[in-house]
Tab-separated table of N, CA and C in Angstrom:
chain	number	residue	atom	x	y	z
A	108	UNK	N	-64.570	-51.342	-18.231
A	108	UNK	CA	-64.433	-50.612	-17.197
A	108	UNK	C	-63.367	-50.017	-16.805
A	109	UNK	N	-62.101	-50.517	-17.535
A	109	UNK	CA	-60.446	-50.041	-17.569
A	109	UNK	C	-60.980	-48.638	-18.446
A	110	UNK	N	-61.293	-48.330	-19.792
A	110	UNK	CA	-61.811	-47.717	-20.190
A	110	UNK	C	-62.266	-46.234	-19.655
A	111	UNK	N	-63.401	-46.772	-18.762
A	111	UNK	CA	-64.136	-45.425	-18.412
A	111	UNK	C	-62.905	-45.203	-17.159
A	112	UNK	N	-62.572	-46.045	-16.508
A	112	UNK	CA	-61.378	-45.433	-15.379
A	112	UNK	C	-59.965	-44.766	-16.070
A	113	UNK	N	-59.880	-45.201	-17.374
A	113	UNK	CA	-58.720	-44.262	-18.308
A	113	UNK	C	-59.578	-43.018	-18.603
A	114	UNK	N	-60.743	-42.800	-19.291
A	114	UNK	CA	-61.451	-41.327	-19.524
A	114	UNK	C	-61.516	-40.835	-18.293
A	115	UNK	N	-61.648	-41.160	-17.388
A	115	UNK	CA	-61.931	-40.184	-15.790
A	115	UNK	C	-60.666	-39.940	-15.616
A	116	UNK	N	-59.377	-40.596	-15.485
A	116	UNK	CA	-58.285	-39.863	-15.223
A	116	UNK	C	-57.719	-38.799	-16.667
A	117	UNK	N	-58.084	-38.978	-18.229
A	117	UNK	CA	-57.746	-38.049	-18.858
A	117	UNK	C	-58.549	-36.608	-18.165
A	118	UNK	N	-59.710	-36.749	-17.980
A	118	UNK	CA	-60.757	-35.699	-17.366
A	118	UNK	C	-60.066	-35.052	-16.143
A	119	UNK	N	-59.856	-35.703	-15.393
A	119	UNK	CA	-59.317	-34.999	-14.141
A	119	UNK	C	-57.708	-34.502	-14.585
A	120	UNK	N	-56.889	-34.908	-15.439
A	120	UNK	CA	-55.980	-34.186	-15.863
A	120	UNK	C	-56.021	-33.135	-16.452
A	121	UNK	N	-57.146	-33.552	-17.376
A	121	UNK	CA	-57.367	-32.074	-18.736
A	121	UNK	C	-57.619	-30.691	-17.626
A	122	UNK	N	-58.624	-31.201	-16.533
A	122	UNK	CA	-58.794	-30.202	-15.285
A	122	UNK	C	-57.776	-29.805	-14.627
A	123	UNK	N	-56.918	-30.635	-14.122
A	123	UNK	CA	-55.827	-30.028	-13.246
A	123	UNK	C	-55.085	-29.187	-14.487
A	124	UNK	N	-54.737	-29.520	-15.437
A	124	UNK	CA	-53.777	-28.580	-16.777
A	124	UNK	C	-54.770	-27.624	-16.848
A	125	UNK	N	-55.839	-27.539	-17.101
A	125	UNK	CA	-57.201	-26.182	-17.097
A	125	UNK	C	-56.938	-25.134	-15.939
A	126	UNK	N	-56.438	-25.872	-14.203
A	126	UNK	CA	-56.420	-25.314	-13.474
A	126	UNK	C	-55.243	-24.474	-13.356
A	127	UNK	N	-54.027	-25.236	-14.020
A	127	UNK	CA	-52.754	-25.064	-14.165
A	127	UNK	C	-52.673	-23.432	-14.824
A	128	UNK	N	-53.231	-23.663	-16.037
A	128	UNK	CA	-53.094	-22.472	-17.189
A	128	UNK	C	-54.122	-20.989	-16.660
A	129	UNK	N	-55.565	-21.547	-15.812
A	129	UNK	CA	-55.985	-20.382	-15.372
A	129	UNK	C	-55.196	-19.642	-14.182
A	130	UNK	N	-54.453	-20.656	-13.341
A	130	UNK	CA	-53.298	-19.928	-12.083
A	130	UNK	C	-52.819	-19.210	-12.749
A	131	UNK	N	-51.775	-19.648	-13.926
A	131	UNK	CA	-50.697	-18.951	-14.533
A	131	UNK	C	-50.891	-17.627	-15.084
A	132	UNK	N	-52.356	-17.600	-15.831
A	132	UNK	CA	-52.996	-16.650	-16.175
A	132	UNK	C	-53.384	-15.378	-15.025
A	133	UNK	N	-53.596	-15.871	-14.153
A	133	UNK	CA	-53.571	-14.938	-13.023
A	133	UNK	C	-52.534	-14.161	-12.598
A	134	UNK	N	-51.383	-14.993	-12.570
A	134	UNK	CA	-50.349	-15.086	-11.945
A	134	UNK	C	-49.806	-14.007	-12.936
A	135	UNK	N	-49.768	-13.901	-14.588
A	135	UNK	CA	-49.070	-13.023	-15.443
A	135	UNK	C	-49.853	-11.524	-14.844
A	136	UNK	N	-51.216	-12.228	-14.934
A	136	UNK	CA	-52.213	-10.885	-15.090
A	136	UNK	C	-51.759	-10.149	-13.537
A	137	UNK	N	-51.312	-10.663	-12.797
A	137	UNK	CA	-50.907	-10.045	-11.407
A	137	UNK	C	-49.635	-8.874	-11.405
A	138	UNK	N	-49.006	-10.024	-12.605
A	138	UNK	CA	-47.816	-9.040	-12.647
A	138	UNK	C	-47.619	-8.150	-13.456
A	139	UNK	N	-48.500	-8.118	-14.489
A	139	UNK	CA	-48.845	-7.009	-15.755
A	139	UNK	C	-49.348	-5.688	-14.831
A	140	UNK	N	-50.280	-6.152	-13.646
A	140	UNK	CA	-51.165	-4.776	-13.387
A	140	UNK	C	-50.238	-4.373	-11.931
A	141	UNK	N	-49.178	-4.945	-11.424
A	141	UNK	CA	-48.335	-4.327	-11.058
A	141	UNK	C	-47.102	-3.855	-11.360
A	142	UNK	N	-46.769	-4.090	-12.664
A	142	UNK	CA	-45.807	-3.462	-13.613
A	142	UNK	C	-46.400	-2.209	-13.900
A	143	UNK	N	-47.802	-2.391	-14.265
A	143	UNK	CA	-48.163	-1.094	-15.048
A	143	UNK	C	-48.903	-0.016	-13.645
A	144	UNK	N	-48.867	-0.589	-12.218
A	144	UNK	CA	-48.754	0.423	-11.316
A	144	UNK	C	-47.674	1.223	-11.539
A	145	UNK	N	-46.339	0.412	-11.331
A	145	UNK	CA	-45.245	1.106	-10.939
A	145	UNK	C	-44.914	1.654	-11.947
A	146	UNK	N	-45.071	1.526	-13.032
A	146	UNK	CA	-44.989	2.674	-14.723
A	146	UNK	C	-45.694	3.754	-14.048
A	147	UNK	N	-46.931	3.674	-13.889
A	147	UNK	CA	-47.602	5.276	-13.833
A	147	UNK	C	-47.263	5.721	-12.680
A	148	UNK	N	-46.856	5.112	-11.536
A	148	UNK	CA	-46.075	5.427	-10.629
A	148	UNK	C	-45.104	6.260	-10.579
A	149	UNK	N	-44.368	5.831	-11.834
A	149	UNK	CA	-42.886	6.688	-12.013
A	149	UNK	C	-43.400	7.718	-12.692
A	150	UNK	N	-43.888	7.678	-13.443
A	150	UNK	CA	-44.751	8.699	-14.875
A	150	UNK	C	-45.122	9.962	-13.692
A	151	UNK	N	-45.822	9.542	-12.795
A	151	UNK	CA	-46.802	10.669	-11.863
A	151	UNK	C	-45.737	11.147	-11.122
A	152	UNK	N	-44.650	10.346	-10.421
A	152	UNK	CA	-43.449	11.020	-10.152
A	152	UNK	C	-42.869	11.971	-10.595
A	153	UNK	N	-42.540	11.656	-11.819
A	153	UNK	CA	-41.611	12.316	-13.429
A	153	UNK	C	-42.716	13.663	-13.335
A	154	UNK	N	-43.669	13.341	-13.850
A	154	UNK	CA	-44.696	14.826	-13.695
A	154	UNK	C	-44.434	15.415	-12.302
A	155	UNK	N	-44.932	15.043	-11.094
A	155	UNK	CA	-44.498	15.816	-10.079
A	155	UNK	C	-43.616	16.698	-9.960
A	156	UNK	N	-42.211	15.974	-10.464
A	156	UNK	CA	-41.011	16.678	-10.273
A	156	UNK	C	-40.859	18.066	-11.480
A	157	UNK	N	-41.399	17.518	-12.648
A	157	UNK	CA	-41.365	18.780	-13.750
A	157	UNK	C	-42.351	19.809	-13.008
A	158	UNK	N	-43.464	19.719	-12.289
A	158	UNK	CA	-44.423	20.600	-12.104
A	158	UNK	C	-43.493	21.534	-10.640
A	159	UNK	N	-42.946	20.846	-9.921
A	159	UNK	CA	-42.610	21.256	-8.962
A	159	UNK	C	-41.076	22.140	-9.782
A	160	UNK	N	-40.529	21.807	-10.315
A	160	UNK	CA	-39.369	22.527	-10.862
A	160	UNK	C	-40.069	23.940	-11.461
A	161	UNK	N	-41.231	23.681	-12.172
A	161	UNK	CA	-41.695	24.750	-13.211
A	161	UNK	C	-42.249	25.608	-12.042
A	162	UNK	N	-42.744	25.537	-11.040
A	162	UNK	CA	-43.316	26.326	-9.945
A	162	UNK	C	-42.217	26.939	-9.275
A	163	UNK	N	-41.374	26.329	-8.654
A	163	UNK	CA	-39.759	26.879	-8.175
A	163	UNK	C	-39.420	27.937	-8.973
A	164	UNK	N	-39.160	27.656	-10.405
A	164	UNK	CA	-38.588	28.554	-11.348
A	164	UNK	C	-39.636	30.082	-11.044
A	165	UNK	N	-41.289	29.928	-11.175
A	165	UNK	CA	-42.104	30.815	-11.393
A	165	UNK	C	-42.128	31.928	-9.994
A	166	UNK	N	-42.076	30.904	-9.033
A	166	UNK	CA	-41.539	31.316	-7.477
A	166	UNK	C	-40.590	31.928	-7.788
A	167	UNK	N	-39.507	31.728	-7.602
A	167	UNK	CA	-38.543	32.573	-7.874
A	167	UNK	C	-38.365	33.605	-8.635
A	168	UNK	N	-38.924	33.995	-10.020
A	168	UNK	CA	-39.004	35.169	-10.519
A	168	UNK	C	-40.380	36.025	-10.299
A	169	UNK	N	-41.199	35.025	-9.325
A	169	UNK	CA	-41.892	36.755	-8.931
A	169	UNK	C	-41.686	36.663	-7.547
A	170	UNK	N	-40.440	36.160	-6.686
A	170	UNK	CA	-40.292	36.516	-5.570
A	170	UNK	C	-39.115	37.424	-5.742
A	171	UNK	N	-38.215	37.422	-6.918
A	171	UNK	CA	-37.458	38.209	-7.573
A	171	UNK	C	-37.271	39.590	-7.519
A	172	UNK	N	-38.800	39.913	-8.664
A	172	UNK	CA	-39.205	40.859	-8.512
A	172	UNK	C	-39.962	41.434	-8.026
A	173	UNK	N	-40.870	41.257	-6.715
A	173	UNK	CA	-41.021	41.554	-5.272
A	173	UNK	C	-39.737	42.115	-4.450
A	174	UNK	N	-39.117	41.189	-4.437
A	174	UNK	CA	-37.382	41.518	-3.484
A	174	UNK	C	-37.130	43.198	-4.199
A	175	UNK	N	-37.529	43.308	-5.990
A	175	UNK	CA	-37.283	44.750	-6.073
A	175	UNK	C	-37.980	45.906	-5.925
A	176	UNK	N	-39.191	45.528	-5.695
A	176	UNK	CA	-40.089	46.245	-5.534
A	176	UNK	C	-40.593	46.633	-3.967
A	177	UNK	N	-39.869	45.883	-3.073
A	177	UNK	CA	-39.989	46.306	-1.634
A	177	UNK	C	-39.019	46.782	-1.475
A	178	UNK	N	-37.674	46.945	-1.969
A	178	UNK	CA	-36.507	47.808	-2.343
A	178	UNK	C	-37.034	49.490	-2.443
A	179	UNK	N	-37.830	49.501	-3.648
A	179	UNK	CA	-38.289	50.439	-4.291
A	179	UNK	C	-39.241	50.827	-3.365
A	180	UNK	N	-40.207	50.416	-2.745
A	180	UNK	CA	-40.970	50.916	-1.521
A	180	UNK	C	-39.857	51.318	-0.217
A	181	UNK	N	-39.491	50.840	0.055
A	181	UNK	CA	-38.290	51.238	1.355
A	181	UNK	C	-37.672	52.387	1.218
A	182	UNK	N	-36.976	52.506	-0.353
A	182	UNK	CA	-36.630	53.939	-0.628
A	182	UNK	C	-37.492	54.622	-0.875
A	183	UNK	N	-38.352	54.748	-1.145
A	183	UNK	CA	-39.526	55.937	-1.350
A	183	UNK	C	-40.213	56.314	-0.068
A	184	UNK	N	-40.107	55.378	1.058
A	184	UNK	CA	-40.367	55.680	2.400
A	184	UNK	C	-39.667	56.532	2.890
A	185	UNK	N	-38.471	55.966	2.751
A	185	UNK	CA	-37.036	57.064	3.114
A	185	UNK	C	-36.848	58.567	2.592
A	186	UNK	N	-37.241	58.517	1.687
A	186	UNK	CA	-37.250	59.823	0.917
A	186	UNK	C	-38.396	60.767	1.692
A	187	UNK	N	-39.635	59.954	2.215
A	187	UNK	CA	-40.718	60.723	2.198
A	187	UNK	C	-40.536	60.936	3.814
A	188	UNK	N	-39.755	60.475	4.394
A	188	UNK	CA	-39.747	60.384	6.126
A	188	UNK	C	-38.310	61.527	5.865
A	189	UNK	N	-37.563	61.901	4.907
A	189	UNK	CA	-36.719	62.441	4.883
A	189	UNK	C	-37.024	63.746	4.794
A	190	UNK	N	-38.127	64.005	4.035
A	190	UNK	CA	-38.824	64.978	3.497
A	190	UNK	C	-39.716	65.691	4.588
A	191	UNK	N	-40.445	65.060	5.244
A	191	UNK	CA	-41.249	65.226	6.852
A	191	UNK	C	-40.023	65.699	8.131
A	192	UNK	N	-39.144	65.271	8.043
A	192	UNK	CA	-37.971	65.699	8.896
A	192	UNK	C	-37.427	66.791	8.799
A	193	UNK	N	-37.537	67.150	7.305
A	193	UNK	CA	-36.681	68.506	7.224
A	193	UNK	C	-37.397	69.538	6.849
A	194	UNK	N	-38.833	69.273	6.755
A	194	UNK	CA	-40.104	70.324	6.793
A	194	UNK	C	-40.401	70.272	8.403
A	195	UNK	N	-40.053	69.517	9.319
A	195	UNK	CA	-40.449	69.795	10.646
A	195	UNK	C	-39.098	70.808	11.149
A	196	UNK	N	-37.906	70.649	10.446
A	196	UNK	CA	-36.728	71.538	11.249
A	196	UNK	C	-37.386	73.176	10.332
A	197	UNK	N	-37.267	72.932	9.485
A	197	UNK	CA	-37.681	74.303	8.676
A	197	UNK	C	-38.944	75.324	9.330
A	198	UNK	N	-40.192	74.378	9.702
A	198	UNK	CA	-41.515	74.953	10.208
A	198	UNK	C	-41.373	75.034	11.500
A	199	UNK	N	-40.482	74.577	12.226
A	199	UNK	CA	-40.707	74.319	13.716
A	199	UNK	C	-40.726	75.717	14.875
A	200	UNK	N	-39.341	76.033	14.461
A	200	UNK	CA	-39.723	77.483	15.111
A	200	UNK	C	-41.403	78.546	14.998
A	201	UNK	N	-41.557	78.412	13.634
A	201	UNK	CA	-42.672	79.630	13.431
A	201	UNK	C	-44.326	78.633	14.167
A	202	UNK	N	-44.349	77.247	13.860
A	202	UNK	CA	-45.167	76.805	14.562
A	202	UNK	C	-45.561	77.387	16.142
A	203	UNK	N	-44.037	76.981	16.767
A	203	UNK	CA	-44.053	77.273	17.979
A	203	UNK	C	-44.332	78.980	18.428
A	204	UNK	N	-43.901	79.302	17.636
A	204	UNK	CA	-44.109	80.697	18.171
A	204	UNK	C	-45.948	81.026	18.000
A	205	UNK	N	-46.319	80.648	16.725
A	205	UNK	CA	-48.027	80.827	16.471
A	205	UNK	C	-48.399	79.961	18.034
A	206	UNK	N	-48.494	78.682	18.046
A	206	UNK	CA	-49.165	78.226	19.626
A	206	UNK	C	-48.773	79.009	20.411
A	207	UNK	N	-47.514	79.883	21.273
A	207	UNK	CA	-47.241	80.413	22.295
A	207	UNK	C	-48.032	81.945	22.201
A	208	UNK	N	-48.032	82.140	20.824
A	208	UNK	CA	-49.176	83.544	20.354
A	208	UNK	C	-50.328	83.118	20.957
A	209	UNK	N	-51.002	82.016	20.303
A	209	UNK	CA	-52.254	81.840	20.654
A	209	UNK	C	-52.708	81.252	22.332
A	210	UNK	N	-51.756	80.942	22.917
A	210	UNK	CA	-52.390	80.150	24.403
A	210	UNK	C	-51.608	81.658	25.131
A	211	UNK	N	-50.922	81.986	24.838
A	211	UNK	CA	-50.544	83.572	25.760
A	211	UNK	C	-51.421	84.583	25.533
A	212	UNK	N	-51.981	84.680	24.646
A	212	UNK	CA	-52.635	86.297	24.201
A	212	UNK	C	-54.355	85.766	24.176
A	213	UNK	N	-54.794	86.022	25.577
A	213	UNK	CA	-56.377	85.686	26.035
A	213	UNK	C	-57.008	86.568	25.782
A	214	UNK	N	-58.055	87.004	24.933
A	214	UNK	CA	-58.766	87.906	24.793
A	214	UNK	C	-60.510	87.338	25.248
A	215	UNK	N	-60.557	87.445	26.612
A	215	UNK	CA	-61.587	87.349	27.308
A	215	UNK	C	-62.730	88.377	26.312
A	216	UNK	N	-63.819	86.911	26.158
A	216	UNK	CA	-65.332	88.005	25.523
A	216	UNK	C	-66.210	86.825	26.159
A	217	UNK	N	-67.522	87.342	25.963
A	217	UNK	CA	-68.799	86.477	26.344
A	217	UNK	C	-68.892	85.750	24.941
A	218	UNK	N	-69.191	84.313	25.109
A	218	UNK	CA	-69.724	83.114	24.236
A	218	UNK	C	-70.769	83.799	23.638
A	219	UNK	N	-71.391	83.690	22.257
A	219	UNK	CA	-72.352	84.161	21.913
A	219	UNK	C	-73.815	83.412	22.278
A	220	UNK	N	-73.309	82.431	22.619
A	220	UNK	CA	-74.307	81.390	23.414
A	220	UNK	C	-75.360	81.873	24.422
A	221	UNK	N	-74.520	82.835	25.240
A	221	UNK	CA	-74.471	82.877	26.596
A	221	UNK	C	-75.506	83.718	26.923
A	222	UNK	N	-76.745	83.782	27.918
A	222	UNK	CA	-77.778	84.516	27.609
A	222	UNK	C	-78.064	85.039	29.201
A	223	UNK	N	-78.117	85.972	29.611
A	223	UNK	CA	-77.964	87.155	30.865
A	223	UNK	C	-79.378	86.317	30.984
A	224	UNK	N	-79.681	86.370	32.383
A	224	UNK	CA	-80.689	86.148	32.981
A	224	UNK	C	-81.475	87.116	32.858
A	225	UNK	N	-82.618	87.673	32.674
A	225	UNK	CA	-83.161	88.568	33.090
A	225	UNK	C	-84.171	88.678	34.582
């Protein structure tokens, strides 16, 4: 009977050691997963920073050229406005004389669509 009791004790101790090994393995696995997650997070952050810098440099290049384009458009617009103003100043008197002539020189005549009732 003592040998049976001793065998049971050995089985219980073996079961306890196996449970401890399983628990340790689970803890190691959890640590490895946590470490892998942190490494992946760092890689993602580094990739995101690289892409952000690349985007900002491209955006700066695009905005810089767009700034030049807007300056060119503004300068062209100023030239057109100055051209229109000078044209207006040149032709002002002639246009006013023509308008006044048309308004003041009234020639009464019967409209071609007017029918005289018989």
